[in-house]
mmCIF file of C-alpha atoms in Angstrom:
data_model
loop_
_atom_site.group_PDB
_atom_site.id
_atom_site.type_symbol
_atom_site.label_atom_id
_atom_site.label_comp_id
_atom_site.label_asym_id
_atom_site.label_seq_id
_atom_site.Cartn_x
_atom_site.Cartn_y
_atom_site.Cartn_z
ATOM 1 C CA MET A 14 34.044 -21.459 -38.381
ATOM 2 C CA ALA A 15 36.930 -20.553 -36.097
ATOM 3 C CA ALA A 16 37.666 -17.461 -38.204
ATOM 4 C CA LEU A 17 34.052 -16.316 -37.827
ATOM 5 C CA HIS A 18 34.236 -16.855 -34.086
ATOM 6 C CA ASP A 19 37.525 -14.938 -33.866
ATOM 7 C CA ALA A 20 35.977 -12.048 -35.834
ATOM 8 C CA LYS A 21 32.902 -12.124 -33.565
ATOM 9 C CA LEU A 22 30.627 -12.771 -36.539
ATOM 10 C CA GLU A 23 27.646 -15.057 -36.761
ATOM 11 C CA PRO A 24 27.589 -17.299 -39.860
ATOM 12 C CA HIS A 25 24.461 -15.563 -41.228
ATOM 13 C CA GLN A 26 26.439 -12.290 -41.316
ATOM 14 C CA LEU A 27 28.816 -13.616 -43.977
ATOM 15 C CA ASP A 28 28.132 -13.849 -47.705
ATOM 16 C CA LEU A 29 30.711 -15.736 -49.768
ATOM 17 C CA GLU A 30 30.988 -15.321 -53.519
ATOM 18 C CA VAL A 31 32.496 -18.166 -55.514
ATOM 19 C CA THR A 32 33.157 -17.870 -59.223
ATOM 20 C CA GLU A 33 31.613 -20.396 -61.511
ATOM 21 C CA THR A 34 35.120 -21.268 -62.735
ATOM 22 C CA THR A 35 36.170 -22.223 -59.199
ATOM 23 C CA LEU A 36 33.305 -24.695 -59.046
ATOM 24 C CA LEU A 37 34.243 -26.165 -62.423
ATOM 25 C CA ASP A 38 37.883 -26.623 -61.437
ATOM 26 C CA ASP A 39 36.905 -28.241 -58.150
ATOM 27 C CA LYS A 40 37.488 -31.902 -57.534
ATOM 28 C CA GLY A 41 34.879 -32.010 -54.777
ATOM 29 C CA SER A 42 36.678 -30.620 -51.753
ATOM 30 C CA VAL A 43 35.774 -26.969 -52.344
ATOM 31 C CA VAL A 44 32.097 -27.756 -52.912
ATOM 32 C CA ARG A 45 32.023 -29.971 -49.802
ATOM 33 C CA THR A 46 33.630 -27.218 -47.712
ATOM 34 C CA LEU A 47 31.305 -24.517 -49.060
ATOM 35 C CA ASN A 48 28.228 -26.680 -48.545
ATOM 36 C CA ALA A 49 29.353 -27.339 -44.954
ATOM 37 C CA LEU A 50 29.671 -23.587 -44.358
ATOM 38 C CA LYS A 51 26.200 -23.109 -45.847
ATOM 39 C CA ARG A 52 24.765 -25.684 -43.439
ATOM 40 C CA HIS A 53 26.135 -23.495 -40.628
ATOM 41 C CA GLY A 54 24.279 -20.457 -42.020
ATOM 42 C CA VAL A 55 26.825 -18.752 -44.292
ATOM 43 C CA LYS A 56 25.129 -17.342 -47.413
ATOM 44 C CA MET A 57 26.624 -18.377 -50.767
ATOM 45 C CA ALA A 58 26.645 -16.740 -54.187
ATOM 46 C CA ILE A 59 27.802 -18.032 -57.558
ATOM 47 C CA ASP A 60 29.580 -15.065 -59.146
ATOM 48 C CA ASP A 61 30.110 -14.257 -62.838
ATOM 49 C CA PHE A 62 27.508 -16.817 -63.871
ATOM 50 C CA GLY A 63 27.478 -17.493 -67.586
ATOM 51 C CA THR A 64 30.961 -16.246 -68.446
ATOM 52 C CA GLY A 65 33.004 -19.397 -67.963
ATOM 53 C CA PHE A 66 32.450 -22.929 -69.104
ATOM 54 C CA SER A 67 29.052 -23.123 -67.460
ATOM 55 C CA SER A 68 27.843 -26.423 -66.142
ATOM 56 C CA LEU A 69 24.354 -26.938 -64.826
ATOM 57 C CA VAL A 70 25.805 -29.682 -62.633
ATOM 58 C CA ASN A 71 27.238 -26.878 -60.493
ATOM 59 C CA LEU A 72 23.753 -25.584 -59.820
ATOM 60 C CA ARG A 73 22.714 -29.030 -58.658
ATOM 61 C CA ASN A 74 25.784 -29.846 -56.546
ATOM 62 C CA PHE A 75 26.444 -26.455 -54.979
ATOM 63 C CA VAL A 76 23.555 -25.076 -52.974
ATOM 64 C CA ALA A 77 23.730 -21.299 -53.375
ATOM 65 C CA ASP A 78 21.496 -18.513 -52.114
ATOM 66 C CA PHE A 79 22.331 -16.095 -54.919
ATOM 67 C CA LEU A 80 23.214 -16.331 -58.580
ATOM 68 C CA LYS A 81 25.132 -13.289 -59.804
ATOM 69 C CA LEU A 82 24.443 -12.747 -63.488
ATOM 70 C CA ASP A 83 27.524 -11.325 -65.164
ATOM 71 C CA GLY A 84 27.301 -7.832 -66.601
ATOM 72 C CA THR A 85 28.144 -8.985 -70.111
ATOM 73 C CA PHE A 86 24.505 -10.091 -70.324
ATOM 74 C CA ILE A 87 23.210 -6.805 -68.909
ATOM 75 C CA ARG A 88 24.945 -4.354 -71.241
ATOM 76 C CA ASP A 89 22.492 -4.686 -74.172
ATOM 77 C CA ILE A 90 19.397 -5.760 -72.272
ATOM 78 C CA GLY A 91 16.201 -4.292 -73.659
ATOM 79 C CA SER A 92 17.741 -3.527 -77.055
ATOM 80 C CA GLN A 93 17.064 -5.191 -80.386
ATOM 81 C CA GLY A 94 19.061 -8.426 -80.394
ATOM 82 C CA GLY A 95 19.933 -8.028 -76.704
ATOM 83 C CA ASP A 96 20.295 -10.816 -74.183
ATOM 84 C CA ASP A 97 16.761 -10.606 -72.747
ATOM 85 C CA PRO A 98 15.922 -14.258 -73.528
ATOM 86 C CA ILE A 99 19.083 -15.475 -71.782
ATOM 87 C CA VAL A 100 18.578 -13.194 -68.783
ATOM 88 C CA ARG A 101 14.905 -14.200 -68.457
ATOM 89 C CA SER A 102 15.804 -17.905 -68.646
ATOM 90 C CA VAL A 103 18.592 -17.637 -66.071
ATOM 91 C CA ILE A 104 16.303 -15.740 -63.687
ATOM 92 C CA GLN A 105 13.582 -18.384 -64.054
ATOM 93 C CA LEU A 106 16.098 -21.207 -63.576
ATOM 94 C CA ALA A 107 17.599 -19.599 -60.470
ATOM 95 C CA HIS A 108 14.173 -18.945 -58.959
ATOM 96 C CA SER A 109 13.138 -22.556 -59.587
ATOM 97 C CA LEU A 110 16.229 -23.582 -57.581
ATOM 98 C CA ASN A 111 15.301 -21.187 -54.739
ATOM 99 C CA MET A 112 18.085 -18.743 -55.561
ATOM 100 C CA SER A 113 17.819 -14.984 -55.767
ATOM 101 C CA VAL A 114 19.381 -13.275 -58.786
ATOM 102 C CA VAL A 115 21.787 -10.341 -58.646
ATOM 103 C CA ALA A 116 22.417 -8.499 -61.932
ATOM 104 C CA GLU A 117 25.923 -7.038 -62.091
ATOM 105 C CA TRP A 118 27.100 -3.936 -63.976
ATOM 106 C CA VAL A 119 23.738 -2.169 -64.027
ATOM 107 C CA THR A 120 24.544 1.337 -65.276
ATOM 108 C CA THR A 121 21.283 2.823 -66.579
ATOM 109 C CA GLN A 122 17.706 3.314 -65.484
ATOM 110 C CA ASP A 123 16.515 1.466 -68.604
ATOM 111 C CA GLN A 124 18.552 -1.600 -67.625
ATOM 112 C CA ALA A 125 17.232 -1.435 -64.062
ATOM 113 C CA GLN A 126 13.614 -1.202 -65.217
ATOM 114 C CA ARG A 127 14.010 -4.044 -67.708
ATOM 115 C CA LEU A 128 15.665 -6.290 -65.108
ATOM 116 C CA ARG A 129 12.846 -5.628 -62.647
ATOM 117 C CA LEU A 130 10.305 -6.546 -65.337
ATOM 118 C CA LEU A 131 12.203 -9.791 -65.965
ATOM 119 C CA GLY A 132 12.006 -10.641 -62.255
ATOM 120 C CA CYS A 133 15.572 -9.891 -61.161
ATOM 121 C CA ASP A 134 15.788 -9.663 -57.367
ATOM 122 C CA PHE A 135 18.798 -7.384 -56.839
ATOM 123 C CA LEU A 136 20.764 -4.882 -58.900
ATOM 124 C CA GLN A 137 24.442 -4.062 -58.540
ATOM 125 C CA GLY A 138 26.409 -1.430 -60.413
ATOM 126 C CA ASN A 139 27.062 2.258 -60.876
ATOM 127 C CA PHE A 140 23.367 2.993 -61.440
ATOM 128 C CA ILE A 141 22.787 2.038 -57.802
ATOM 129 C CA SER A 142 26.045 3.453 -56.433
ATOM 130 C CA GLU A 143 29.627 3.937 -57.455
ATOM 131 C CA PRO A 144 32.050 1.869 -55.356
ATOM 132 C CA VAL A 145 32.644 3.406 -51.920
ATOM 133 C CA LEU A 146 34.901 2.633 -48.981
ATOM 134 C CA ALA A 147 33.330 0.970 -45.948
ATOM 135 C CA HIS A 148 33.435 4.097 -43.770
ATOM 136 C CA GLU A 149 31.838 6.158 -46.574
ATOM 137 C CA PHE A 150 29.101 3.552 -46.956
ATOM 138 C CA GLY A 151 28.276 3.781 -43.266
ATOM 139 C CA ALA A 152 28.059 7.568 -43.463
ATOM 140 C CA ARG A 153 25.750 7.373 -46.507
ATOM 141 C CA VAL A 154 23.419 4.929 -44.760
ATOM 142 C CA VAL A 155 23.173 7.229 -41.746
ATOM 143 C CA GLN A 156 22.437 10.221 -44.027
ATOM 144 C CA THR A 157 19.548 8.466 -45.770
ATOM 145 C CA ARG A 158 17.772 7.547 -42.540
#
């Protein structure tokens, strides 16, 4: 909290992403610390969900605001034999736990449309925007207003 104060940031202005693997390797102290930050208003995301040794216990013990669905599940979405059933199930599970879902690596309009149909809350990837530096992002936001 001292670092937030020093940076003149309110807790609600910070989003922390924690990989699923970090939660699995944890012996309790990381989860306790992250949950304490969350109680102060910091938003939390579980990143790369589904790529490590997933444990549903993590979803119970770590109260996150966002679940970031790894792009390996997005690549073939909407195609024959794609990961639609997995993506749909993860979205439903996250929503039942009051988490929003962010789909990573979205690169096509077809993927974006399919994810919206499946109930995904947010999209991230080159279809939305290529990576940009902070000062470029600010300039783009001003241009679109």
